[in-house]
Amino acid sequence: MDLLEDDQPGRNEPEYTVSEISGAVKRTIEGEFGRVRIKGEVGRVMIARSGHVYLDLKDDRAVLASIIWKGQAAKLAVQPEEGMEVVAIGKLTTFPGQSKYQMVIEDIRPAGVGALMAMLEKRKKALEAEGLFDPARKKPIPYLPEIIGVVTSPQGAVIRDILHRLRDRFPRKVLIWPVAVQGEGCAPQVTAAIEGFNAMTPGGALPRPDLIIVARGGGSIEDLWGFNEESVARAAAASDIPLISAVGHETDTTLIDYVSDIRAPTPTAAAEIAVPVRLDLLAGVDSYGARMAQALSGAVSARKQRLADLSRALPRAGELTQIARQRYDIAGSRLDTSLKAGTAAKRLAFEKAAAPLRPSILARQGDRMQARLDQIAGRLDIALDRRAERSRAKFDRIAAGLTTKGIARNLSSERDRLSRTTRAASQVAGAQVRAWRDHLEKLDRLRETLGYQATLERGYAVVWDGDTVVTDSKAAKKATMLEVQFKDARIPVGAAAKAAPKPKPPKSGQPSLFDD
């Protein structure tokens, strides 16, 4: 026996298992390269349900599969997007399950300002296509808000500049929502702050702001990148509260500036836009008061002069009533004479009308009216007697027609009508019963056709255990007495066949040998 066994003499290649060769390749790649920095273009990007990010890094000749674990992906300042030029930092390793090598990315950054600007321009075009930059959707800023919400860092000069400017111009209540204004937590915190202010209840324990200011000092594009994130832009666009963006200096422009209702060049300018100058308002009010008093005084003086001018053209009040007063005096002097003459004329007319009215004339008129009344009363008695006679004769004619013979004729006619109706009903009922009987016979024939008896006629059989049908071998083994039913009889089988003197008659509706 040789010291080294070799099934195939003459071959000296080392032999590995699949796992061994995969492990050797993994150790070689990880030991040779370790941590690397790779520059390339982001290709396909896929976020798994687990939260891991799978992407491709490529150039014009090769593609490198890469992965960012869930915990590391949440810490990235910039999320990778397809077509983005990036510099990825991580380590090379292998994935034995698919026989491929890949890069585990620990950090990924845009490859210079140009890549950031290209990505920013891409996002800007996408949001603009959705109409988020449309001036028609921008809300007006309240002239004098009661409460102002400020989204910024609590440290630094920005919040102090805003508060100082508000205090100088017009002191207002300010709610500060502290956020990180750069770095990884900037975008989610600013988004949460805008949505949090909008979720407050108006008039609640912590009142809802009437205006929101999102502010940050100047910086590089990398420092301001959190305000270019899509989540921040969409939160600002969806805000029901008017929003002023004051991010960076006047030359700095971020996505939130396009979707906000007003863009301020600096945080201090945002405070100036938010409130007017209180002293200017007071001076304006005083100026308006003085102008109003002067205008009222001038208007009253002008109307007073106009009234004086018009009054000179009008006659005096005494002159207007002189003629009427004179006519009144003349009429008053004639009133006594006119009343006396009128009274004498009325008295004369009354005496002329009363002269014919003597007691004897009234008595004669009363006698004539009484005679006429007696004549009408006599005629009324005769008319009532004639009406009563006519009514009595009509009643006698009606009563003569109400005899027993007429009633009997009516009863006979109704009896004949009832008999005809009864015969017709009997004929209809008989026809209905016959129809039901025919239908029942058809159903019975159908029952026999569909019943198991027709199946027995075709050569099949039914196995019974007493009154129970046996449908499987397990029930047959447990049965105490088995009978097989054919189309003409039920026959015991096994031990039951020896004990039984003769076949058992089938149940009702089942054929047997004893049926005639």
XYZ file of C-alpha atoms in Angstrom, residues 18-266:
249
model
C -17.454 23.156 -2.824
C -17.551 24.749 0.635
C -13.782 24.498 0.996
C -13.081 26.221 -2.318
C -15.709 28.921 -1.555
C -14.111 29.583 1.830
C -10.626 29.724 0.289
C -11.781 32.242 -2.330
C -13.503 34.329 0.387
C -10.359 34.416 2.536
C -8.193 35.270 -0.452
C -10.347 38.217 -1.583
C -10.885 39.624 1.914
C -7.171 39.193 2.791
C -5.904 40.651 -0.465
C -8.095 43.765 -0.637
C -9.514 44.465 2.841
C -11.149 47.909 2.977
C -11.330 49.679 -0.384
C -12.631 52.959 -1.836
C -14.383 52.539 -5.202
C -15.660 55.260 -7.509
C -18.438 54.485 -9.974
C -21.973 55.089 -11.126
C -24.938 53.685 -9.203
C -26.904 51.239 -11.333
C -29.861 49.182 -10.194
C -31.023 49.995 -6.623
C -33.346 47.651 -4.695
C -34.475 47.994 -1.077
C -35.472 44.626 0.402
C -38.269 44.139 2.939
C -35.604 43.525 5.570
C -34.293 47.073 5.020
C -31.042 46.043 3.338
C -30.122 47.989 0.183
C -28.854 46.073 -2.855
C -27.233 48.083 -5.656
C -24.745 47.877 -8.510
C -21.640 50.014 -8.942
C -20.600 50.206 -12.585
C -18.435 51.925 -15.117
C -18.267 51.543 -18.866
C -16.739 48.023 -18.715
C -17.716 46.248 -15.474
C -20.399 45.915 -12.784
C -19.785 45.311 -9.059
C -22.664 43.948 -6.966
C -22.891 45.736 -3.623
C -24.968 45.657 -0.447
C -25.616 48.114 2.384
C -26.887 46.506 5.572
C -30.059 47.945 7.152
C -28.348 49.539 10.181
C -25.714 51.197 8.021
C -28.243 52.397 5.397
C -30.145 54.378 8.038
C -26.992 56.297 8.944
C -26.105 57.440 5.424
C -26.212 61.184 4.834
C -27.121 60.640 1.160
C -29.179 57.715 -0.069
C -27.915 56.174 -3.338
C -29.989 56.777 -6.462
C -29.692 55.285 -9.919
C -27.360 57.250 -12.206
C -25.569 58.952 -9.300
C -21.736 59.234 -9.357
C -20.506 58.076 -5.939
C -17.456 57.055 -3.958
C -18.197 53.928 -1.898
C -16.108 52.805 1.079
C -16.273 49.243 2.340
C -14.750 45.804 1.940
C -14.821 43.138 -0.750
C -16.173 39.718 0.105
C -17.918 36.793 -1.568
C -21.393 35.305 -1.442
C -20.969 31.502 -1.734
C -24.702 30.974 -2.248
C -24.469 32.477 -5.752
C -20.717 32.061 -6.454
C -20.124 35.779 -6.813
C -18.043 38.467 -5.193
C -19.579 41.678 -3.855
C -18.831 44.783 -1.864
C -20.272 45.463 1.576
C -20.595 49.270 1.640
C -20.066 51.059 4.937
C -20.272 54.627 3.605
C -21.264 56.140 0.286
C -20.914 59.739 -0.823
C -21.483 61.638 -4.059
C -18.387 61.955 -6.199
C -17.948 65.710 -5.850
C -20.266 68.708 -6.084
C -21.146 67.912 -9.689
C -22.828 64.644 -8.699
C -24.788 66.371 -5.946
C -25.939 69.084 -8.327
C -26.989 66.500 -10.919
C -29.003 64.617 -8.309
C -30.499 67.881 -7.061
C -31.518 68.859 -10.591
C -33.119 65.448 -11.108
C -35.189 65.779 -7.907
C -36.105 69.345 -8.798
C -37.477 68.298 -12.184
C -39.463 65.421 -10.660
C -41.088 67.651 -8.017
C -41.735 70.418 -10.530
C -43.487 67.915 -12.807
C -45.832 67.076 -9.908
C -46.788 70.768 -9.587
C -45.222 71.345 -6.161
C -43.518 74.534 -7.393
C -46.727 76.012 -8.849
C -47.251 79.589 -7.523
C -51.026 79.021 -7.522
C -50.747 76.560 -4.619
C -48.704 78.903 -2.394
C -50.578 80.283 0.634
C -50.517 83.950 1.724
C -48.532 84.828 4.838
C -50.667 86.170 7.737
C -50.117 89.891 8.285
C -49.667 89.621 12.055
C -49.409 85.997 13.291
C -50.122 85.345 16.949
C -47.749 82.358 17.238
C -44.687 81.636 15.081
C -43.132 78.164 14.905
C -39.378 78.091 14.203
C -37.670 74.910 12.971
C -33.922 75.288 13.537
C -31.074 74.338 15.820
C -31.438 75.679 19.375
C -27.715 76.477 19.375
C -26.086 78.986 17.110
C -26.763 82.532 15.994
C -29.770 81.785 13.765
C -32.384 81.424 16.494
C -30.937 84.389 18.402
C -31.085 86.576 15.275
C -34.710 85.595 14.640
C -35.808 86.203 18.241
C -33.909 89.507 18.399
C -35.449 90.691 15.129
C -38.955 89.709 16.213
C -38.467 91.481 19.551
C -37.353 94.681 17.798
C -40.102 94.687 15.182
C -43.187 93.240 16.865
C -42.908 90.809 19.829
C -44.793 87.578 19.170
C -45.040 84.162 20.843
C -42.459 81.766 19.386
C -42.452 77.933 19.509
C -39.017 76.444 18.755
C -38.783 72.892 17.416
C -35.110 71.933 17.821
C -33.626 69.919 14.938
C -30.249 69.034 13.484
C -29.580 71.379 10.572
C -26.937 69.202 8.921
C -25.793 65.622 8.907
C -27.671 62.338 8.867
C -30.550 63.327 11.160
C -31.299 66.654 9.481
C -33.864 65.572 6.882
C -35.983 63.259 9.092
C -35.986 65.730 11.992
C -36.991 68.723 9.824
C -39.721 66.611 8.183
C -41.020 65.531 11.597
C -40.959 69.137 12.851
C -43.057 70.465 9.942
C -45.546 67.606 10.239
C -45.600 67.986 14.043
C -46.500 71.691 13.884
C -49.326 70.888 11.435
C -50.628 68.119 13.699
C -51.123 70.482 16.661
C -54.675 71.389 17.645
C -55.626 75.082 17.271
C -56.364 76.548 20.674
C -54.960 73.504 22.510
C -52.690 73.370 25.540
C -49.787 73.901 23.155
C -51.343 76.151 20.507
C -50.798 75.583 16.813
C -48.560 78.175 15.080
C -50.004 80.568 12.520
C -46.686 80.633 10.618
C -43.654 78.325 10.317
C -40.074 79.477 9.676
C -37.505 76.851 8.646
C -34.111 78.475 9.168
C -30.426 77.633 8.939
C -27.245 79.623 8.432
C -25.036 79.430 5.375
C -22.791 76.514 4.443
C -21.567 74.304 1.651
C -23.880 72.233 -0.482
C -23.008 69.188 1.617
C -23.955 71.048 4.807
C -27.283 72.167 3.317
C -28.051 68.822 1.677
C -30.603 67.806 4.313
C -32.923 70.547 3.004
C -32.641 69.073 -0.521
C -34.104 65.728 0.568
C -37.403 64.814 -1.033
C -39.095 64.111 2.327
C -38.413 67.688 3.515
C -39.698 69.196 0.280
C -42.886 67.134 0.336
C -43.554 67.942 4.004
C -43.169 71.674 3.287
C -45.454 71.432 0.246
C -48.125 69.547 2.230
C -48.050 71.998 5.166
C -51.433 73.613 5.879
C -49.637 76.338 7.845
C -47.922 79.025 5.701
C -44.177 78.352 5.621
C -41.162 80.642 5.118
C -37.859 79.016 4.142
C -34.700 80.789 5.313
C -31.957 78.238 4.608
C -28.448 79.518 3.958
C -27.432 82.899 2.612
C -29.037 84.741 -0.267
C -27.023 82.831 -2.888
C -27.838 79.400 -1.409
C -30.859 77.647 -2.922
C -32.379 74.353 -1.731
C -35.486 72.368 -2.688
C -37.421 73.675 0.303
C -37.067 77.193 -1.133
C -39.065 76.177 -4.224
C -41.970 74.522 -2.360
C -42.246 77.015 0.515
C -44.811 79.801 0.391
C -42.115 82.514 0.640
C -38.316 82.264 0.441
C -36.341 84.593 2.666
C -32.695 85.326 1.733
C -31.565 85.049 5.376
